[in-house]
Tab-separated table of C-alpha atoms in Angstrom:
chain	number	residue	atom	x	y	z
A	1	UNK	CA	12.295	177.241	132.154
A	2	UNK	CA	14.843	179.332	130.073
A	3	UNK	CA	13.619	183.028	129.492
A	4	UNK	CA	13.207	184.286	126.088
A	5	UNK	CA	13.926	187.697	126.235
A	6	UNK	CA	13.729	189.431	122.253
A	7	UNK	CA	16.132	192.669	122.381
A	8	UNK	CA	15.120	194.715	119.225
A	9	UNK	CA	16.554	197.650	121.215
A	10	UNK	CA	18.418	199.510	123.418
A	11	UNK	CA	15.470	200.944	125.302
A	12	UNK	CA	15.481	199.225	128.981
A	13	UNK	CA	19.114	197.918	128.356
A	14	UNK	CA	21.268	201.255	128.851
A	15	UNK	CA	20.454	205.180	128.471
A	16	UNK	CA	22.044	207.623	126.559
A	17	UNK	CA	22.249	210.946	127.552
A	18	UNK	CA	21.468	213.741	125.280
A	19	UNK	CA	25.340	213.848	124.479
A	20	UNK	CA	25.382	210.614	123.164
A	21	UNK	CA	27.228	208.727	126.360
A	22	UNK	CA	26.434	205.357	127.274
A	23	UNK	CA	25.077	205.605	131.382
A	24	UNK	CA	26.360	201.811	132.201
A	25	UNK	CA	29.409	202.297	134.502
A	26	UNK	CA	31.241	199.702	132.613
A	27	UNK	CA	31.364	202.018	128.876
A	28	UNK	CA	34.026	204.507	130.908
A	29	UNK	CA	36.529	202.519	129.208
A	30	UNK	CA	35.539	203.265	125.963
A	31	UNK	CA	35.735	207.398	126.356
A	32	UNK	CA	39.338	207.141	126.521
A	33	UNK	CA	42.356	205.169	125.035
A	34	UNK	CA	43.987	202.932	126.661
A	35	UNK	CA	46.948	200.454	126.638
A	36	UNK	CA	46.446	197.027	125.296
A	37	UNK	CA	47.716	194.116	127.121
A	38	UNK	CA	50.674	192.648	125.280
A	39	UNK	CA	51.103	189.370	123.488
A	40	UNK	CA	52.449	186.605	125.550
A	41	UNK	CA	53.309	182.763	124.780
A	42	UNK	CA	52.903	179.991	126.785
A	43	UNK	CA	54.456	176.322	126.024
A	44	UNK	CA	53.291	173.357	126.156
A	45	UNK	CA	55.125	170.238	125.972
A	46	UNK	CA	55.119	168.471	122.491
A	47	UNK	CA	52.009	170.934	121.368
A	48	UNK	CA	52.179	174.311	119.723
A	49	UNK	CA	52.637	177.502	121.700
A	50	UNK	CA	49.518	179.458	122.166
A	51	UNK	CA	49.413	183.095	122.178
A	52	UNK	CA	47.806	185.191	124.767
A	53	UNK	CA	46.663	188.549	126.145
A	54	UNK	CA	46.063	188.725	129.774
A	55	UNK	CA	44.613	191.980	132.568
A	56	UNK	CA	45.020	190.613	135.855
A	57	UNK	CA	42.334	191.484	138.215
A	58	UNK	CA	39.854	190.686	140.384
A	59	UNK	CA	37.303	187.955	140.050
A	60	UNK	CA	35.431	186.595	138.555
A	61	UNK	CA	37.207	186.682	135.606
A	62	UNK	CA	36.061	186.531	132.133
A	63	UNK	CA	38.000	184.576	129.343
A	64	UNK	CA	36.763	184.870	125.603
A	65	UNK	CA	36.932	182.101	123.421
A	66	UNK	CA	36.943	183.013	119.636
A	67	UNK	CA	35.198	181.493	116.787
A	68	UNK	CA	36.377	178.903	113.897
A	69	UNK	CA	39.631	180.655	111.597
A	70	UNK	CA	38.794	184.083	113.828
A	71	UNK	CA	41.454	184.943	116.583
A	72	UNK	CA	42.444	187.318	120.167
A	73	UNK	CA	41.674	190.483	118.561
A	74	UNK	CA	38.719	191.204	116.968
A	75	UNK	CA	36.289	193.797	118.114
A	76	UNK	CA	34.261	191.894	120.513
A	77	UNK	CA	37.598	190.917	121.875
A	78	UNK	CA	39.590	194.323	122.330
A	79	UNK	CA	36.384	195.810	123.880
A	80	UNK	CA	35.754	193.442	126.291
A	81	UNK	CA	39.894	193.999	127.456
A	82	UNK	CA	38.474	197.867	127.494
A	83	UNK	CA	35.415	196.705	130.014
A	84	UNK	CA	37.114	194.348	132.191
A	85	UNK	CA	39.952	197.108	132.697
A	86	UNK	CA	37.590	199.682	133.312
A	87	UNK	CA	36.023	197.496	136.402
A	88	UNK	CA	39.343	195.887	137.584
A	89	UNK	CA	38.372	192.514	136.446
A	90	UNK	CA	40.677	189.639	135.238
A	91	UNK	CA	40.792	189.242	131.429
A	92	UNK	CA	42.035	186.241	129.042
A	93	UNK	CA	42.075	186.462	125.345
A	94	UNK	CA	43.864	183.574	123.219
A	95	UNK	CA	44.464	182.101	119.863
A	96	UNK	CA	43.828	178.406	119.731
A	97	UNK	CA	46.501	176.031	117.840
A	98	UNK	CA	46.741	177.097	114.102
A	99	UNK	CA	45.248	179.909	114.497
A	100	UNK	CA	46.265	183.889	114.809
A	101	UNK	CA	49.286	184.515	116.842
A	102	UNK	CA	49.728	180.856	118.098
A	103	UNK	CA	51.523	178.346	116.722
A	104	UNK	CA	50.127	175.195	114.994
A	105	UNK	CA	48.840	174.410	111.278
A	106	UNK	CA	45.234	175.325	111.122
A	107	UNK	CA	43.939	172.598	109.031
A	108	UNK	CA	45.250	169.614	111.442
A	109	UNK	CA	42.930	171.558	114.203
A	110	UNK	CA	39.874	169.728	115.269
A	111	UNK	CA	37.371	170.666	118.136
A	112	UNK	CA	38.955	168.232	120.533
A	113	UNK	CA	42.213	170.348	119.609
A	114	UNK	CA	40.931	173.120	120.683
A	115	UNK	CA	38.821	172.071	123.325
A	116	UNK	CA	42.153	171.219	125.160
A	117	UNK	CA	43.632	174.168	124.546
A	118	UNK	CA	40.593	176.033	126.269
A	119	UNK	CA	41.414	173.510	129.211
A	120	UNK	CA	44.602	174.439	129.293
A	121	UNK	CA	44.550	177.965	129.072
A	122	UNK	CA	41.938	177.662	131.891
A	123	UNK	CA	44.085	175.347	133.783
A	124	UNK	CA	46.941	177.469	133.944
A	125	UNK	CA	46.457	181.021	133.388
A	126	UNK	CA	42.475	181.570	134.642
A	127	UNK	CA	42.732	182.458	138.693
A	128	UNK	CA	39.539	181.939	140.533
A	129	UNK	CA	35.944	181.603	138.913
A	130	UNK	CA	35.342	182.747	135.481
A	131	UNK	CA	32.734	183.889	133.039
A	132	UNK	CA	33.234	182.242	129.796
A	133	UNK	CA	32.339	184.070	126.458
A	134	UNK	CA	32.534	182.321	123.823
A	135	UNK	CA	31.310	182.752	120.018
A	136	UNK	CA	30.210	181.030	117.302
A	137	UNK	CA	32.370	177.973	117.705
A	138	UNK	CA	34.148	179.660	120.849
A	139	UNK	CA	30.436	179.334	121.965
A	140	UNK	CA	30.861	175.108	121.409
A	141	UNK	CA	33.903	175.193	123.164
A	142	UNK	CA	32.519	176.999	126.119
A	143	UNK	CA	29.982	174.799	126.716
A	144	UNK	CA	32.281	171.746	126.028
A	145	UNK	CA	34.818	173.632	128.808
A	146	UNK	CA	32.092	174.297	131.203
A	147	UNK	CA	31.334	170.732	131.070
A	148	UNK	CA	34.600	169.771	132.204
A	149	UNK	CA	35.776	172.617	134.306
A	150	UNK	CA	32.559	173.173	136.370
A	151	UNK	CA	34.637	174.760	139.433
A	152	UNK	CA	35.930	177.370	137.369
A	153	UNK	CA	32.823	177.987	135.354
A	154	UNK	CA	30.851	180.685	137.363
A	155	UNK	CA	28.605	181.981	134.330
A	156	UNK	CA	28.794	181.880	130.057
A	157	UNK	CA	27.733	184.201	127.491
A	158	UNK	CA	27.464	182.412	124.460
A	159	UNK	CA	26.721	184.839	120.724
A	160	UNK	CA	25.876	183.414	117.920
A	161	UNK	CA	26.912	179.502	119.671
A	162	UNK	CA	27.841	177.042	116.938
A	163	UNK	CA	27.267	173.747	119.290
A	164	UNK	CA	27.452	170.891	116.712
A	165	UNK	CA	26.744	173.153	114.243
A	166	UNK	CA	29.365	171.171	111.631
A	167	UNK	CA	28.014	167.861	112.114
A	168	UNK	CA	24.211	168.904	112.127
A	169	UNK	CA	24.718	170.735	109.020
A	170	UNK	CA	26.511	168.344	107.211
A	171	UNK	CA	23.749	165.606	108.264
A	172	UNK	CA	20.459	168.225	106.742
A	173	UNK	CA	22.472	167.954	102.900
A	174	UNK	CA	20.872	166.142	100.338
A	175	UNK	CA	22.429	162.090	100.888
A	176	UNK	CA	23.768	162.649	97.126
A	177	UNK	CA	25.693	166.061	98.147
A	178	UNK	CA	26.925	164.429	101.458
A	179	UNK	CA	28.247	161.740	99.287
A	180	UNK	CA	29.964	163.735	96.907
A	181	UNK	CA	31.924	165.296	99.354
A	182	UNK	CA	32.633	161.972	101.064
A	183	UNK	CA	34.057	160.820	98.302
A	184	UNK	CA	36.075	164.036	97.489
A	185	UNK	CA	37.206	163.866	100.989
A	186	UNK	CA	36.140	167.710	101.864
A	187	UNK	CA	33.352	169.722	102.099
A	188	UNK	CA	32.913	173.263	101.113
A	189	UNK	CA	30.734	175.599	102.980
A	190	UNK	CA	29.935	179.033	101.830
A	191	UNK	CA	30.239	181.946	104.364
A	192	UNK	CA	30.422	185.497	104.667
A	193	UNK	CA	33.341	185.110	107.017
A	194	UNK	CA	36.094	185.159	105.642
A	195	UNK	CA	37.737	187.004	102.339
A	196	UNK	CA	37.621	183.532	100.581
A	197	UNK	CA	34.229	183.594	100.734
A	198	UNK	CA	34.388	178.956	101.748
A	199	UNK	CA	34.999	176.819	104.538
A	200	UNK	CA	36.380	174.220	103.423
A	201	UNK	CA	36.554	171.296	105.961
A	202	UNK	CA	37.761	168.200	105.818
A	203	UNK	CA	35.678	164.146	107.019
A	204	UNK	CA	38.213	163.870	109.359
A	205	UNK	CA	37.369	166.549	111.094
A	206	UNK	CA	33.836	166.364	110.913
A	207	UNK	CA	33.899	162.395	112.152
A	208	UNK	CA	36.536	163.881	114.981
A	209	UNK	CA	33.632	166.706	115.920
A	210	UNK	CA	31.051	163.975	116.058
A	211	UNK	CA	32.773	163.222	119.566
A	212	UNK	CA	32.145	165.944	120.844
A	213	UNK	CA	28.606	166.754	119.785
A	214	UNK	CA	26.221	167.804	123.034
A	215	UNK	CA	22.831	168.662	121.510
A	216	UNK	CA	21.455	164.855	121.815
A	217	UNK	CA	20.978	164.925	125.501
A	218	UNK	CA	20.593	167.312	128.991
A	219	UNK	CA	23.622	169.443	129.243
A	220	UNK	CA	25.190	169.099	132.632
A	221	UNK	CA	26.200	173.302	133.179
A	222	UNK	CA	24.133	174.562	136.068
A	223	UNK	CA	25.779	177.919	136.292
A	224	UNK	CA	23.673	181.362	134.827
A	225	UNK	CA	23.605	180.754	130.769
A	226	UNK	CA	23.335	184.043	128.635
A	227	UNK	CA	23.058	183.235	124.969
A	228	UNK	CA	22.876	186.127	122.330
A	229	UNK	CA	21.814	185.075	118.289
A	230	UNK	CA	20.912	187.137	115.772
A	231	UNK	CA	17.917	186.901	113.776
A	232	UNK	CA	20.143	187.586	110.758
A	233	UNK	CA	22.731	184.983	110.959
A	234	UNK	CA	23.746	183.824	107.629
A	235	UNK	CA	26.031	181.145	109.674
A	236	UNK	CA	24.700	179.583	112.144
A	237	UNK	CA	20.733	179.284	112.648
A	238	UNK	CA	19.874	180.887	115.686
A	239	UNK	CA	17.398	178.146	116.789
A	240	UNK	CA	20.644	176.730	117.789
A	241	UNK	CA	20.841	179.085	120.952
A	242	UNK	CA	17.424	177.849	121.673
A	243	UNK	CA	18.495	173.784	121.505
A	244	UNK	CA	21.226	174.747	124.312
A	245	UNK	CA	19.107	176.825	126.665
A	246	UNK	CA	16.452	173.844	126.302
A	247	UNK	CA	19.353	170.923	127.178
A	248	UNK	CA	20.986	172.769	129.834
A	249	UNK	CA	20.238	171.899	132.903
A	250	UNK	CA	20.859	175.509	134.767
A	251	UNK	CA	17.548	176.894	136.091
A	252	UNK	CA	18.808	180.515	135.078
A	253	UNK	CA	18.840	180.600	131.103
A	254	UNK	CA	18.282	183.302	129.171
A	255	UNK	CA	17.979	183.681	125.284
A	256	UNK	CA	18.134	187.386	123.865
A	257	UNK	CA	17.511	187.447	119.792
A	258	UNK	CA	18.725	190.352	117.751
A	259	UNK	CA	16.249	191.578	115.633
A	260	UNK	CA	18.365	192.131	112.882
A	261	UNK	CA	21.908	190.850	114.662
A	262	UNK	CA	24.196	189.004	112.145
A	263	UNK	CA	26.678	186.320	112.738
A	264	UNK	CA	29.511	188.337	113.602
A	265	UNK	CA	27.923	190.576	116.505
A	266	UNK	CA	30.420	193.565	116.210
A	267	UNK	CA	28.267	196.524	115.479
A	268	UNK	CA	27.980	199.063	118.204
A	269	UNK	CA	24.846	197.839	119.600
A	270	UNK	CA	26.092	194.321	119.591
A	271	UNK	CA	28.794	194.714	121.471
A	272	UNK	CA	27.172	197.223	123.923
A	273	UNK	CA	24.430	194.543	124.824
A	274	UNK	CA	27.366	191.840	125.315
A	275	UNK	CA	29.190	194.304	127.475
A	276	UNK	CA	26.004	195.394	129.102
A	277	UNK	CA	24.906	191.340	130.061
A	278	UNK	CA	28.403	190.748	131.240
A	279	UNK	CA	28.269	193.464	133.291
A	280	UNK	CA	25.154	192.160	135.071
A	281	UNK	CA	26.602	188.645	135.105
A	282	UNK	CA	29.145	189.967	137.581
A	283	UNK	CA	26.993	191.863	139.410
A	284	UNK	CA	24.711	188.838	139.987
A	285	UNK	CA	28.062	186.627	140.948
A	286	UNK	CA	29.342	189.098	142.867
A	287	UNK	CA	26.042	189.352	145.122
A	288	UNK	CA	26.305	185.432	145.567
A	289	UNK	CA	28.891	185.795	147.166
């Protein structure tokens, strides 16, 4: 049975002390500057490059997926580098084809695109067991990658997961709106996102996505399942993160809600709490040992 544990705080997570410092051994990091890794290409044959960002380290690893038109180095991103460096833990960051740094036209991406370019990255670069962290759609694609890479899967963190989130959507429009955009050939989605303030995405893509849709049947991940949500997420509906930890079949699941959490998770808090249950995601691995 998958815990549901409602975070509308920091109280019981991590202390501060009356100067304002975070007591979780894993915020060192952030008291100081440090370098960032550097960009780095890999090739594939006949596919676009991808671009990367890599800390070697020790294991288990952790390797964060981004979401749909985001890319390597947001906020959650950079500070997990920070955390991971401050432990001596392996790190992978990467743009997926057509998007950031890598090559590739975004709008010929679909998720079985990028899906294999998870696998690949994981395939190549990844050493040893990993914790994936993936969000919004990053959070699809790590369950989609966990799926097919369960040696290498040792734990996930999903925030805000977007698992079939296109396809389900599309299906809850009125049958005259879904037609309308059948017909046009696109359909436009309004988001706080992105400057353009639209999605727009394409039938093709959505038919393509309806391959890889997992919410319709027990998920076969048995490894520890963190998923984060906020109760404020314009984007994706955070009942979402409770349709996964219901269909996967790991016995350790937990949910944590953000009482007033939006899509993005990058406020301060967010990202502390994301830091803070990856840090006890290694701990746990690294007792099973």
């Amino acid at each position: 049975m998958a815990a549901v544990v409602l975070k509308h705080c920091w109280r019981g997570l991590l202390h501060n002390s009356g100067n304002g410092a975070v007591g979780t051994v894993g915020f060192k990091a952030f008291q100081g500057v440090r370098q960032k890794s550097t960009v780095q290409y890999i090739s594939r044959p006949d596919l676009p490059k991808l671009a990367y960002r890599r800390v070697k380290g020790k294991s288990p690893g952790v390797v964060f997926l981004p979401g749909y038109g985001s890319n390597m180095s947001g906020p959650k991103a950079e500070a997990l580098e920070e955390f991971c460096k401050s432990l001596g833990h392996a790190y992978l960051r990467f743009d997926y084809s057509g998007h950031g740094a890598s090559e590739g036209v975004f709008s010929e991406g679909t998720i079985g695109t990028w899906k294999k370019d998870v696998l690949f990255m994981l395939d190549e670069l990844a050493e040893g067991p990993q914790i994936l962290v993936g969000s919004s759609m990053g959070g699809w694609l790590m369950l989609l990658a966990a799926i097919a890479r369960p040696e290498k899967t040792k734990a996930l963190v999903g925030i805000s997961t977007a698992a079939d989130h296109f396809v389900t959507a599309f299906k809850a429009l009125p049958i005259e709106v879904r037609k309308e955009c059948e017909d046009k050939g696109i359909w436009t989605i309004p988001t706080k996102s992105n400057q353009e303030g639209i999605y727009t995405v394409n039938m093709d893509f959505l038919q393509e996505a309806e391959n890889h849709c997992i919410l319709q049947s027990p998920i076969p991940i048995t490894c520890p399942v963190r998923l984060i949500h906020g109760l404020k997420d314009e984007d994706v509906p955070w009942h979402i993160s409770m349709q996964v930890a219901e269909r996967v079949l790991s016995p350790d699941v937990d949910i944590i809600l953000r009482r007033h959490g939006q899509h993005h998770m990058t406020e301060k808090d967010d990202i502390k709490l994301i830091v803070y249950t990856i840090d006890d995601l290694i701990d746990k691995l690294t007792t099973m040992v």
